[in-house]
Amino acid sequence: MTQESAVLDAPDTVVRDGSNTRKVFIKTYGCQMNVYDSTRMSDALAKDGYEPTEDMEEADLVLLNTCHIREKAAEKVYSALGRLRDMKKRKAADGRAMMIGVTGCVAQAEGEEILRRAPAVDVVIGPQTYHRLPHALRRAKEGQRVVDTEYALEDKFEHLPIAEKGKIRSRGVTAFLTVQEGCDKFCTFCVVPYTRGSEVSRPVQQIVEEAEKLVDGGVREITLLGQNVNAWHGAGPNGQAWSLGDLLYRLAEIPGLARLRYTTSHPRDMDDRLIGAHSDLRKLMPYLHLPVQSGSNRILKAMNRRHTTAEYLALIDKIRSARPDIALSGDFIVGFPGETEEDFADTLKLVEDVRYAQAFSFKYSTRPGTPGAELKDQVPEEIKADRLERLQALLLKQQQEFAEACVGKVIDLLLEKPGRMPGQLIGRSPWLQSVNVDAKASQIGDIINVRITGTSTNSLFADVV
């Protein structure tokens, strides 16, 4: 399945080590998994002697960790590489060498083509092989231009170091942890099976050990990541088959871990054990991102989603019965080939029936190599734009109504970082909303009781109880 839920540029990730003067800048695009990947790449590079910089101008190495979900993603990467080429030439004229690498899903999809179109690039690394990045850079320094996009036979996670406790603490009090990668669903609009490969689950012990190290480093909230995170499965300590629900029960036992989340889920993989975890585990936050993509059964079939609207709605009812206070989020694509006004009306009706606290919606855009790109009856751009505007207006209305319903509630708030105003901190509500509250910087990492007092476009305001 796709991760359209998080396609905005993520914060830049930097490496932190103090062993020499080489510096690296990593620009991260795309989903939460790319953020996690950049962090793990930075850990590997720190062991190889790279220091952090937030200034691209002083970098000895610039990496673009790319996403292939958005339209014309590859062209945007080539545009960025053109600017980096000019920077590399300018630095070379001043006697300063700079290396350029492309990682992530565009790297996987384009491979050798990147080297052909962007001669300034030294290294191209796919998402399954970024544990080999330090070795690729050493080869590049010897004059080779390296492309490594073959799916690795070894487990990349076993080869990736985790930052030392102090450096984990410097990242903040929340962290991503990838537990599952790839997708076997083959939705006709999506490139993920071709860029991330088939579904692979990390072993239980490896996940638990990484989670424990994160908590030892000051992390209070962990979000488990996967293209289809609820397809995760593995063998438990007793040898019995575990599902994501079982894994959540185990992680909830870690002392000091206050909160758990997971994303992104597929409706077909929401089993009773996982739903039961939402009922039983107070550490599991009452928020679920469960993409549906369309409210039309005809379009769902064309998308190869392999569930119906009725099945999705029945699942929502079951989840809400288990956790009545749960907030639901979703993904929607408008203008899929063949979508009629009646199909779109079915999507609006589904949104009305579910009532989302948050959702992400996009116009359909073709992805070369996907079955959807070959379908006839493509919807005109102006119709897609009109439908997207109407859908987003409804989703925004529901988001605002959910936020307004929070006013007056007393909630637990995890304080994460300084706010824009002096004496203000920003935290996350159990429903993943950003909340502004007056508090001391020394309280970052604490969970406090606050009363929601007001709303704005993208956040809430609260007073300490």
Tab-separated table of C-alpha atoms in Angstrom:
chain	number	residue	atom	x	y	z
A	1	MET	CA	0.000	0.000	0.000
A	2	THR	CA	1.027	3.600	-0.342
A	3	GLN	CA	2.082	6.068	2.331
A	4	GLU	CA	0.379	9.136	0.933
A	5	SER	CA	-0.367	10.024	4.522
A	6	ALA	CA	3.029	11.633	4.985
A	7	VAL	CA	4.460	12.935	1.772
A	8	LEU	CA	5.523	16.377	2.939
A	9	ASP	CA	9.261	17.030	3.285
A	10	ALA	CA	10.446	15.723	6.619
A	11	PRO	CA	12.924	17.580	8.819
A	12	ASP	CA	16.556	17.329	7.788
A	13	THR	CA	18.460	14.610	9.619
A	14	VAL	CA	22.062	15.182	10.619
A	15	VAL	CA	24.841	12.934	11.819
A	16	ARG	CA	26.376	13.467	15.231
A	17	ASP	CA	29.891	12.310	15.978
A	18	GLY	CA	33.077	14.053	16.962
A	19	SER	CA	35.884	11.958	15.460
A	20	ASN	CA	37.043	14.252	12.611
A	21	THR	CA	36.106	17.236	10.497
A	22	ARG	CA	34.150	15.554	7.671
A	23	LYS	CA	30.581	16.754	7.656
A	24	VAL	CA	27.374	15.381	6.177
A	25	PHE	CA	23.995	16.902	5.392
A	26	ILE	CA	21.010	14.588	4.789
A	27	LYS	CA	17.869	15.981	3.199
A	28	THR	CA	14.906	13.720	3.892
A	29	TYR	CA	11.802	13.641	1.731
A	30	GLY	CA	8.630	11.637	2.205
A	31	CYS	CA	7.164	9.285	4.742
A	32	GLN	CA	8.071	8.518	8.349
A	33	MET	CA	10.031	5.476	7.216
A	34	ASN	CA	12.397	7.730	5.279
A	35	VAL	CA	12.922	9.739	8.462
A	36	TYR	CA	13.819	6.511	10.258
A	37	ASP	CA	16.092	5.444	7.389
A	38	SER	CA	17.929	8.776	7.464
A	39	THR	CA	18.487	8.417	11.200
A	40	ARG	CA	19.932	4.940	10.782
A	41	MET	CA	22.116	6.067	7.882
A	42	SER	CA	23.396	8.868	10.059
A	43	ASP	CA	24.277	6.356	12.791
A	44	ALA	CA	26.262	4.293	10.284
A	45	LEU	CA	28.064	7.348	8.935
A	46	ALA	CA	28.911	8.585	12.425
A	47	LYS	CA	30.814	5.360	12.963
A	48	ASP	CA	32.701	6.203	9.748
A	49	GLY	CA	33.821	9.576	11.070
A	50	TYR	CA	31.250	12.052	9.763
A	51	GLU	CA	30.103	15.013	11.826
A	52	PRO	CA	26.803	16.860	11.599
A	53	THR	CA	25.975	20.035	9.783
A	54	GLU	CA	22.742	21.845	9.195
A	55	ASP	CA	24.473	24.012	6.620
A	56	MET	CA	24.729	22.352	3.212
A	57	GLU	CA	27.469	24.799	2.222
A	58	GLU	CA	29.939	23.308	4.709
A	59	ALA	CA	29.082	19.671	3.953
A	60	ASP	CA	31.664	17.255	2.583
A	61	LEU	CA	28.820	14.857	1.787
A	62	VAL	CA	25.233	15.664	0.795
A	63	LEU	CA	22.650	12.879	0.704
A	64	LEU	CA	19.150	13.172	-0.739
A	65	ASN	CA	16.932	10.506	0.829
A	66	THR	CA	14.130	10.453	-1.697
A	67	CYS	CA	10.456	9.519	-1.936
A	68	HIS	CA	8.682	8.256	-5.059
A	69	ILE	CA	5.064	8.726	-3.968
A	70	ARG	CA	4.396	12.234	-5.239
A	71	GLU	CA	3.913	13.131	-8.882
A	72	LYS	CA	7.099	13.901	-10.831
A	73	ALA	CA	9.181	12.884	-7.811
A	74	ALA	CA	12.157	11.897	-9.966
A	75	GLU	CA	12.165	15.215	-11.830
A	76	LYS	CA	12.206	17.096	-8.533
A	77	VAL	CA	15.238	15.075	-7.477
A	78	TYR	CA	17.045	15.863	-10.740
A	79	SER	CA	16.261	19.537	-10.228
A	80	ALA	CA	17.802	19.412	-6.749
A	81	LEU	CA	20.805	17.552	-8.151
A	82	GLY	CA	21.330	20.325	-10.685
A	83	ARG	CA	21.700	22.813	-7.839
A	84	LEU	CA	24.039	20.474	-5.985
A	85	ARG	CA	26.143	20.062	-9.139
A	86	ASP	CA	26.705	23.805	-9.230
A	87	MET	CA	27.615	23.822	-5.543
A	88	LYS	CA	30.041	20.936	-6.065
A	89	LYS	CA	31.774	22.789	-8.930
A	90	ARG	CA	32.038	25.969	-6.892
A	91	LYS	CA	33.504	24.139	-3.920
A	92	ALA	CA	35.981	22.294	-6.173
A	93	ALA	CA	37.179	25.646	-7.544
A	94	ASP	CA	37.904	26.647	-3.936
A	95	GLY	CA	39.785	23.412	-3.316
A	96	ARG	CA	36.992	21.768	-1.300
A	97	ALA	CA	35.763	18.338	-2.366
A	98	MET	CA	32.094	17.441	-1.948
A	99	MET	CA	30.397	14.104	-2.582
A	100	ILE	CA	26.749	13.660	-3.565
A	101	GLY	CA	24.602	10.611	-2.880
A	102	VAL	CA	21.009	9.711	-3.732
A	103	THR	CA	19.234	7.203	-1.491
A	104	GLY	CA	15.665	6.026	-1.012
A	105	CYS	CA	12.875	5.067	-3.379
A	106	VAL	CA	13.788	7.307	-6.338
A	107	ALA	CA	17.282	5.827	-6.152
A	108	GLN	CA	15.749	2.349	-6.271
A	109	ALA	CA	13.491	3.201	-9.200
A	110	GLU	CA	16.020	5.152	-11.297
A	111	GLY	CA	19.319	3.396	-10.496
A	112	GLU	CA	21.898	3.868	-13.266
A	113	GLU	CA	19.723	6.526	-14.886
A	114	ILE	CA	20.649	8.901	-12.057
A	115	LEU	CA	24.343	8.550	-12.876
A	116	ARG	CA	23.611	9.119	-16.563
A	117	ARG	CA	21.493	12.226	-16.063
A	118	ALA	CA	23.407	13.649	-13.098
A	119	PRO	CA	27.173	13.127	-13.589
A	120	ALA	CA	27.907	14.941	-10.318
A	121	VAL	CA	26.361	12.090	-8.303
A	122	ASP	CA	28.888	9.736	-6.706
A	123	VAL	CA	26.661	7.143	-5.024
A	124	VAL	CA	23.136	5.763	-5.580
A	125	ILE	CA	21.813	3.538	-2.765
A	126	GLY	CA	18.398	1.859	-2.539
A	127	PRO	CA	16.335	1.609	0.659
A	128	GLN	CA	17.259	-2.061	1.146
A	129	THR	CA	21.012	-1.465	0.924
A	130	TYR	CA	21.693	1.746	2.829
A	131	HIS	CA	23.590	-0.243	5.465
A	132	ARG	CA	26.265	-0.556	2.758
A	133	LEU	CA	26.505	3.231	2.345
A	134	PRO	CA	29.854	3.672	4.184
A	135	HIS	CA	31.456	1.016	1.951
A	136	ALA	CA	29.972	2.636	-1.166
A	137	LEU	CA	31.405	6.004	-0.140
A	138	ARG	CA	34.858	4.508	0.307
A	139	ARG	CA	34.648	3.081	-3.209
A	140	ALA	CA	33.501	6.452	-4.535
A	141	LYS	CA	36.509	8.155	-2.966
A	142	GLU	CA	38.673	5.782	-5.006
A	143	GLY	CA	37.113	7.147	-8.171
A	144	GLN	CA	34.223	4.725	-8.718
A	145	ARG	CA	30.632	5.826	-9.260
A	146	VAL	CA	28.571	3.376	-7.262
A	147	VAL	CA	25.009	2.104	-7.769
A	148	ASP	CA	23.779	-0.387	-5.152
A	149	THR	CA	20.075	-1.106	-5.564
A	150	GLU	CA	20.051	-4.905	-5.517
A	151	TYR	CA	17.858	-6.282	-2.783
A	152	ALA	CA	20.178	-7.343	0.009
A	153	LEU	CA	20.266	-11.004	0.987
A	154	GLU	CA	21.513	-10.088	4.456
A	155	ASP	CA	19.379	-8.377	7.094
A	156	LYS	CA	20.342	-4.730	6.824
A	157	PHE	CA	19.161	-3.987	10.372
A	158	GLU	CA	21.752	-6.374	11.827
A	159	HIS	CA	24.482	-4.288	10.170
A	160	LEU	CA	23.252	-0.892	11.322
A	161	PRO	CA	24.534	0.618	14.580
A	162	ILE	CA	22.214	2.457	16.930
A	163	ALA	CA	23.438	5.769	18.291
A	164	GLU	CA	24.830	5.849	21.801
A	165	LYS	CA	22.469	6.775	24.637
A	166	GLY	CA	23.371	10.472	24.734
A	167	LYS	CA	22.921	10.867	20.995
A	168	ILE	CA	19.544	9.152	21.065
A	169	ARG	CA	18.517	11.590	23.795
A	170	SER	CA	19.548	14.496	21.574
A	171	ARG	CA	16.986	13.404	18.984
A	172	GLY	CA	14.040	13.985	21.241
A	173	VAL	CA	11.538	12.109	23.336
A	174	THR	CA	9.704	10.431	20.450
A	175	ALA	CA	11.157	8.008	17.935
A	176	PHE	CA	10.259	5.923	14.906
A	177	LEU	CA	11.100	2.220	14.797
A	178	THR	CA	10.705	0.268	11.562
A	179	VAL	CA	9.332	-3.230	12.181
A	180	GLN	CA	8.090	-4.126	8.691
A	181	GLU	CA	9.033	-3.138	5.159
A	182	GLY	CA	7.669	-3.708	1.691
A	183	CYS	CA	4.239	-4.603	0.387
A	184	ASP	CA	2.572	-7.629	-1.196
A	185	LYS	CA	-0.790	-5.961	-1.831
A	186	PHE	CA	-0.013	-4.501	-5.289
A	187	CYS	CA	-2.599	-1.740	-5.346
A	188	THR	CA	-2.720	-0.610	-8.952
A	189	PHE	CA	-1.809	3.016	-8.148
A	190	CYS	CA	1.232	2.305	-5.974
A	191	VAL	CA	4.987	1.987	-6.582
A	192	VAL	CA	5.899	0.696	-3.117
A	193	PRO	CA	6.116	-3.025	-4.054
A	194	TYR	CA	8.578	-2.068	-6.788
A	195	THR	CA	10.748	0.294	-4.720
A	196	ARG	CA	10.590	-1.325	-1.273
A	197	GLY	CA	10.103	-4.955	-2.338
A	198	SER	CA	7.946	-7.672	-0.812
A	199	GLU	CA	6.762	-7.684	2.790
A	200	VAL	CA	9.503	-8.442	5.314
A	201	SER	CA	9.110	-8.472	9.101
A	202	ARG	CA	11.957	-7.831	11.543
A	203	PRO	CA	12.511	-10.418	14.322
A	204	VAL	CA	10.896	-9.850	17.703
A	205	GLN	CA	14.130	-9.753	19.679
A	206	GLN	CA	15.734	-7.250	17.316
A	207	ILE	CA	12.758	-4.920	17.658
A	208	VAL	CA	12.598	-5.248	21.443
A	209	GLU	CA	16.324	-4.568	21.828
A	210	GLU	CA	16.148	-1.442	19.672
A	211	ALA	CA	13.088	-0.218	21.580
A	212	GLU	CA	14.849	-0.766	24.911
A	213	LYS	CA	17.893	1.207	23.727
A	214	LEU	CA	15.646	4.051	22.617
A	215	VAL	CA	13.903	4.125	25.999
A	216	ASP	CA	17.262	3.981	27.807
A	217	GLY	CA	18.210	7.053	25.760
A	218	GLY	CA	15.220	9.058	26.970
A	219	VAL	CA	12.571	8.199	24.367
A	220	ARG	CA	9.081	8.128	25.874
A	221	GLU	CA	6.985	7.407	22.780
A	222	ILE	CA	7.742	4.951	19.957
A	223	THR	CA	5.892	4.747	16.655
A	224	LEU	CA	6.223	1.398	14.888
A	225	LEU	CA	6.582	1.819	11.133
A	226	GLY	CA	5.822	-0.299	8.095
A	227	GLN	CA	4.364	0.081	4.633
A	228	ASN	CA	1.768	-2.385	5.943
A	229	VAL	CA	2.757	-2.329	9.587
A	230	ASN	CA	-0.140	-4.504	10.708
A	231	ALA	CA	1.051	-7.244	8.350
A	232	TRP	CA	4.019	-7.704	10.696
A	233	HIS	CA	4.445	-11.266	11.928
A	234	GLY	CA	7.155	-13.225	13.647
A	235	ALA	CA	7.991	-15.990	16.076
A	236	GLY	CA	7.562	-15.164	19.738
A	237	PRO	CA	9.913	-16.338	22.509
A	238	ASN	CA	7.779	-19.479	22.889
A	239	GLY	CA	8.094	-20.253	19.169
A	240	GLN	CA	4.452	-19.477	18.489
A	241	ALA	CA	3.447	-17.160	15.645
A	242	TRP	CA	3.019	-13.547	16.736
A	243	SER	CA	1.078	-10.776	15.049
A	244	LEU	CA	1.472	-7.010	15.524
A	245	GLY	CA	-0.942	-7.156	18.447
A	246	ASP	CA	1.318	-9.628	20.266
A	247	LEU	CA	4.336	-7.407	19.568
A	248	LEU	CA	2.551	-4.389	21.038
A	249	TYR	CA	1.714	-6.324	24.221
A	250	ARG	CA	5.420	-7.219	24.546
A	251	LEU	CA	6.661	-3.670	23.915
A	252	ALA	CA	4.173	-2.306	26.438
A	253	GLU	CA	6.096	-4.228	29.123
A	254	ILE	CA	9.246	-2.101	28.635
A	255	PRO	CA	9.774	0.026	31.765
A	256	GLY	CA	9.892	3.735	31.018
A	257	LEU	CA	8.088	3.472	27.674
A	258	ALA	CA	5.000	5.617	28.074
A	259	ARG	CA	3.363	5.551	24.651
A	260	LEU	CA	3.049	3.344	21.574
A	261	ARG	CA	1.727	4.085	18.102
A	262	TYR	CA	1.922	2.363	14.723
A	263	THR	CA	1.456	3.319	11.086
A	264	THR	CA	0.534	2.654	8.255
A	265	SER	CA	-2.131	-0.063	8.413
A	266	HIS	CA	-4.097	-1.927	5.760
A	267	PRO	CA	-7.740	-2.791	6.455
A	268	ARG	CA	-7.191	-6.429	5.442
A	269	ASP	CA	-4.606	-6.925	8.195
A	270	MET	CA	-6.560	-5.569	11.186
A	271	ASP	CA	-7.034	-8.784	13.188
A	272	ASP	CA	-8.826	-9.317	16.493
A	273	ARG	CA	-5.583	-9.474	18.488
A	274	LEU	CA	-4.584	-6.004	17.271
A	275	ILE	CA	-8.044	-4.591	17.933
A	276	GLY	CA	-7.916	-6.159	21.392
A	277	ALA	CA	-4.617	-4.368	22.068
A	278	HIS	CA	-6.413	-1.059	21.569
A	279	SER	CA	-8.859	-2.093	24.260
A	280	ASP	CA	-6.330	-3.506	26.732
A	281	LEU	CA	-3.188	-1.366	26.435
A	282	ARG	CA	-3.315	2.125	27.895
A	283	LYS	CA	0.139	2.737	26.432
A	284	LEU	CA	-1.273	2.247	22.927
A	285	MET	CA	-2.564	5.649	21.922
A	286	PRO	CA	-6.193	5.979	20.741
A	287	TYR	CA	-5.251	6.941	17.193
A	288	LEU	CA	-5.378	4.790	14.072
A	289	HIS	CA	-4.374	5.620	10.519
A	290	LEU	CA	-6.388	3.233	8.346
A	291	PRO	CA	-6.385	4.231	4.645
A	292	VAL	CA	-9.376	3.359	2.501
A	293	GLN	CA	-8.550	5.411	-0.670
A	294	SER	CA	-12.112	5.457	-2.081
A	295	GLY	CA	-15.695	4.978	-1.001
A	296	SER	CA	-16.727	3.356	-4.288
A	297	ASN	CA	-16.666	-0.428	-4.464
A	298	ARG	CA	-16.120	-0.239	-8.206
A	299	ILE	CA	-13.053	1.953	-7.791
A	300	LEU	CA	-11.773	-0.100	-4.847
A	301	LYS	CA	-11.858	-3.152	-7.107
A	302	ALA	CA	-10.031	-1.283	-9.873
A	303	MET	CA	-7.441	-0.227	-7.278
A	304	ASN	CA	-7.032	-3.889	-6.206
A	305	ARG	CA	-7.696	-2.948	-2.600
A	306	ARG	CA	-9.503	-6.279	-2.016
A	307	HIS	CA	-11.974	-4.930	0.492
A	308	THR	CA	-15.378	-3.309	0.108
A	309	THR	CA	-16.829	-0.181	1.637
A	310	ALA	CA	-19.149	-2.285	3.808
A	311	GLU	CA	-16.213	-4.346	5.107
A	312	TYR	CA	-14.266	-1.191	5.920
A	313	LEU	CA	-17.196	0.368	7.782
A	314	ALA	CA	-17.820	-2.863	9.727
A	315	LEU	CA	-14.159	-2.859	10.735
A	316	ILE	CA	-14.425	0.739	11.921
A	317	ASP	CA	-17.438	-0.186	14.073
A	318	LYS	CA	-15.495	-3.076	15.600
A	319	ILE	CA	-12.501	-0.875	16.394
A	320	ARG	CA	-14.662	1.824	17.941
A	321	SER	CA	-16.422	-0.765	20.077
A	322	ALA	CA	-13.038	-1.805	21.443
A	323	ARG	CA	-11.779	1.773	21.950
A	324	PRO	CA	-14.641	4.305	21.906
A	325	ASP	CA	-12.316	7.337	22.188
A	326	ILE	CA	-10.189	6.372	19.191
A	327	ALA	CA	-9.445	9.014	16.552
A	328	LEU	CA	-9.387	7.805	12.971
A	329	SER	CA	-7.233	8.998	10.119
A	330	GLY	CA	-7.268	7.947	6.474
A	331	ASP	CA	-5.935	8.378	2.947
A	332	PHE	CA	-7.971	9.198	-0.135
A	333	ILE	CA	-7.215	9.330	-3.847
A	334	VAL	CA	-9.604	11.227	-6.114
A	335	GLY	CA	-9.736	10.961	-9.878
A	336	PHE	CA	-8.578	7.363	-10.218
A	337	PRO	CA	-9.073	6.219	-13.851
A	338	GLY	CA	-12.737	5.642	-14.546
A	339	GLU	CA	-13.986	7.452	-11.417
A	340	THR	CA	-17.406	8.972	-12.082
A	341	GLU	CA	-19.248	11.648	-10.137
A	342	GLU	CA	-21.308	8.856	-8.601
A	343	ASP	CA	-18.138	7.087	-7.448
A	344	PHE	CA	-16.895	10.316	-5.922
A	345	ALA	CA	-20.240	10.808	-4.165
A	346	ASP	CA	-19.729	7.386	-2.585
A	347	THR	CA	-16.398	8.607	-1.203
A	348	LEU	CA	-18.030	11.687	0.310
A	349	LYS	CA	-20.691	9.477	1.883
A	350	LEU	CA	-18.073	7.197	3.422
A	351	VAL	CA	-16.296	10.218	4.905
A	352	GLU	CA	-19.583	11.411	6.369
A	353	ASP	CA	-20.230	7.959	7.844
A	354	VAL	CA	-16.771	7.508	9.405
A	355	ARG	CA	-16.079	11.068	10.579
A	356	TYR	CA	-12.292	11.373	10.497
A	357	ALA	CA	-10.211	13.306	13.011
A	358	GLN	CA	-7.571	13.729	10.336
A	359	ALA	CA	-7.078	12.598	6.753
A	360	PHE	CA	-4.828	13.026	3.734
A	361	SER	CA	-6.178	13.346	0.210
A	362	PHE	CA	-4.542	13.556	-3.188
A	363	LYS	CA	-5.271	13.692	-6.876
A	364	TYR	CA	-4.442	10.471	-8.682
A	365	SER	CA	-1.223	10.689	-10.651
A	366	THR	CA	0.209	7.936	-12.814
A	367	ARG	CA	3.308	6.062	-11.733
A	368	PRO	CA	5.272	4.471	-14.576
A	369	GLY	CA	5.391	0.714	-14.193
A	370	THR	CA	2.188	0.449	-12.158
A	371	PRO	CA	-0.991	-1.132	-13.606
A	372	GLY	CA	-2.890	2.115	-13.052
A	373	ALA	CA	-0.664	3.904	-15.545
A	374	GLU	CA	-1.972	1.608	-18.301
A	375	LEU	CA	-5.658	2.105	-17.537
A	376	LYS	CA	-7.823	3.976	-19.974
A	377	ASP	CA	-10.429	6.577	-19.087
A	378	GLN	CA	-8.044	8.858	-17.201
A	379	VAL	CA	-9.942	11.617	-15.390
A	380	PRO	CA	-9.285	15.185	-16.667
A	381	GLU	CA	-7.099	17.291	-14.412
A	382	GLU	CA	-9.718	19.990	-13.837
A	383	ILE	CA	-12.236	17.387	-12.614
A	384	LYS	CA	-9.672	15.875	-10.248
A	385	ALA	CA	-8.871	19.330	-8.878
A	386	ASP	CA	-12.551	20.104	-8.295
A	387	ARG	CA	-13.182	16.815	-6.513
A	388	LEU	CA	-10.090	17.198	-4.358
A	389	GLU	CA	-11.202	20.660	-3.276
A	390	ARG	CA	-14.655	19.391	-2.296
A	391	LEU	CA	-13.267	16.381	-0.434
A	392	GLN	CA	-10.683	18.424	1.441
A	393	ALA	CA	-13.320	20.928	2.511
A	394	LEU	CA	-15.323	18.111	4.103
A	395	LEU	CA	-12.260	16.549	5.734
A	396	LEU	CA	-11.123	19.908	7.120
A	397	LYS	CA	-14.590	20.496	8.541
A	398	GLN	CA	-14.464	17.139	10.332
A	399	GLN	CA	-10.945	17.805	11.613
A	400	GLN	CA	-12.030	21.146	13.050
A	401	GLU	CA	-15.110	19.590	14.635
A	402	PHE	CA	-12.955	16.912	16.286
A	403	ALA	CA	-10.565	19.564	17.614
A	404	GLU	CA	-13.408	21.699	18.948
A	405	ALA	CA	-14.877	18.654	20.710
A	406	CYS	CA	-11.595	18.398	22.637
A	407	VAL	CA	-12.009	21.834	24.220
A	408	GLY	CA	-12.645	21.440	27.937
A	409	LYS	CA	-11.186	17.934	28.121
A	410	VAL	CA	-8.377	17.089	30.537
A	411	ILE	CA	-5.769	14.987	28.756
A	412	ASP	CA	-2.289	13.560	29.203
A	413	LEU	CA	0.212	15.606	27.194
A	414	LEU	CA	3.725	14.453	26.306
A	415	LEU	CA	5.928	17.558	26.202
A	416	GLU	CA	8.224	17.312	23.172
A	417	LYS	CA	9.951	20.580	22.265
A	418	PRO	CA	10.026	24.357	22.721
A	419	GLY	CA	7.178	26.350	21.242
A	420	ARG	CA	7.379	29.531	19.206
A	421	MET	CA	6.767	31.777	22.187
A	422	PRO	CA	9.094	32.100	25.216
A	423	GLY	CA	7.970	29.902	28.095
A	424	GLN	CA	5.899	27.712	25.794
A	425	LEU	CA	6.294	24.017	24.989
A	426	ILE	CA	4.650	21.887	22.304
A	427	GLY	CA	3.368	18.429	23.066
A	428	ARG	CA	1.266	15.743	21.427
A	429	SER	CA	-2.173	14.735	22.576
A	430	PRO	CA	-3.126	11.050	22.652
A	431	TRP	CA	-4.826	11.748	19.299
A	432	LEU	CA	-1.583	13.055	17.739
A	433	GLN	CA	-2.613	16.718	17.806
A	434	SER	CA	-0.028	19.407	18.434
A	435	VAL	CA	-0.795	21.200	21.716
A	436	ASN	CA	0.715	24.488	22.961
A	437	VAL	CA	1.079	24.976	26.718
A	438	ASP	CA	3.061	27.200	29.074
A	439	ALA	CA	5.751	25.038	30.662
A	440	LYS	CA	9.469	24.959	31.434
A	441	ALA	CA	12.074	23.554	29.051
A	442	SER	CA	13.212	21.247	31.850
A	443	GLN	CA	9.851	19.489	31.566
A	444	ILE	CA	10.468	18.188	28.027
A	445	GLY	CA	9.852	14.453	28.171
A	446	ASP	CA	7.322	14.749	30.985
A	447	ILE	CA	3.694	13.729	30.633
A	448	ILE	CA	1.440	16.244	32.345
A	449	ASN	CA	-2.273	16.837	32.767
A	450	VAL	CA	-3.652	19.763	30.792
A	451	ARG	CA	-7.078	21.125	29.968
A	452	ILE	CA	-7.690	22.006	26.308
A	453	THR	CA	-8.763	25.648	26.136
A	454	GLY	CA	-8.849	26.473	22.422
A	455	THR	CA	-8.073	25.517	18.841
A	456	SER	CA	-6.291	26.955	15.836
A	457	THR	CA	-5.872	25.713	12.280
A	458	ASN	CA	-3.253	23.064	13.056
A	459	SER	CA	-2.942	22.897	16.823
A	460	LEU	CA	-4.627	23.153	20.200
A	461	PHE	CA	-3.998	25.353	23.244
A	462	ALA	CA	-4.069	24.152	26.827
A	463	ASP	CA	-3.515	25.130	30.450
A	464	VAL	CA	-1.751	22.972	33.019
A	465	VAL	CA	-4.234	21.398	35.414
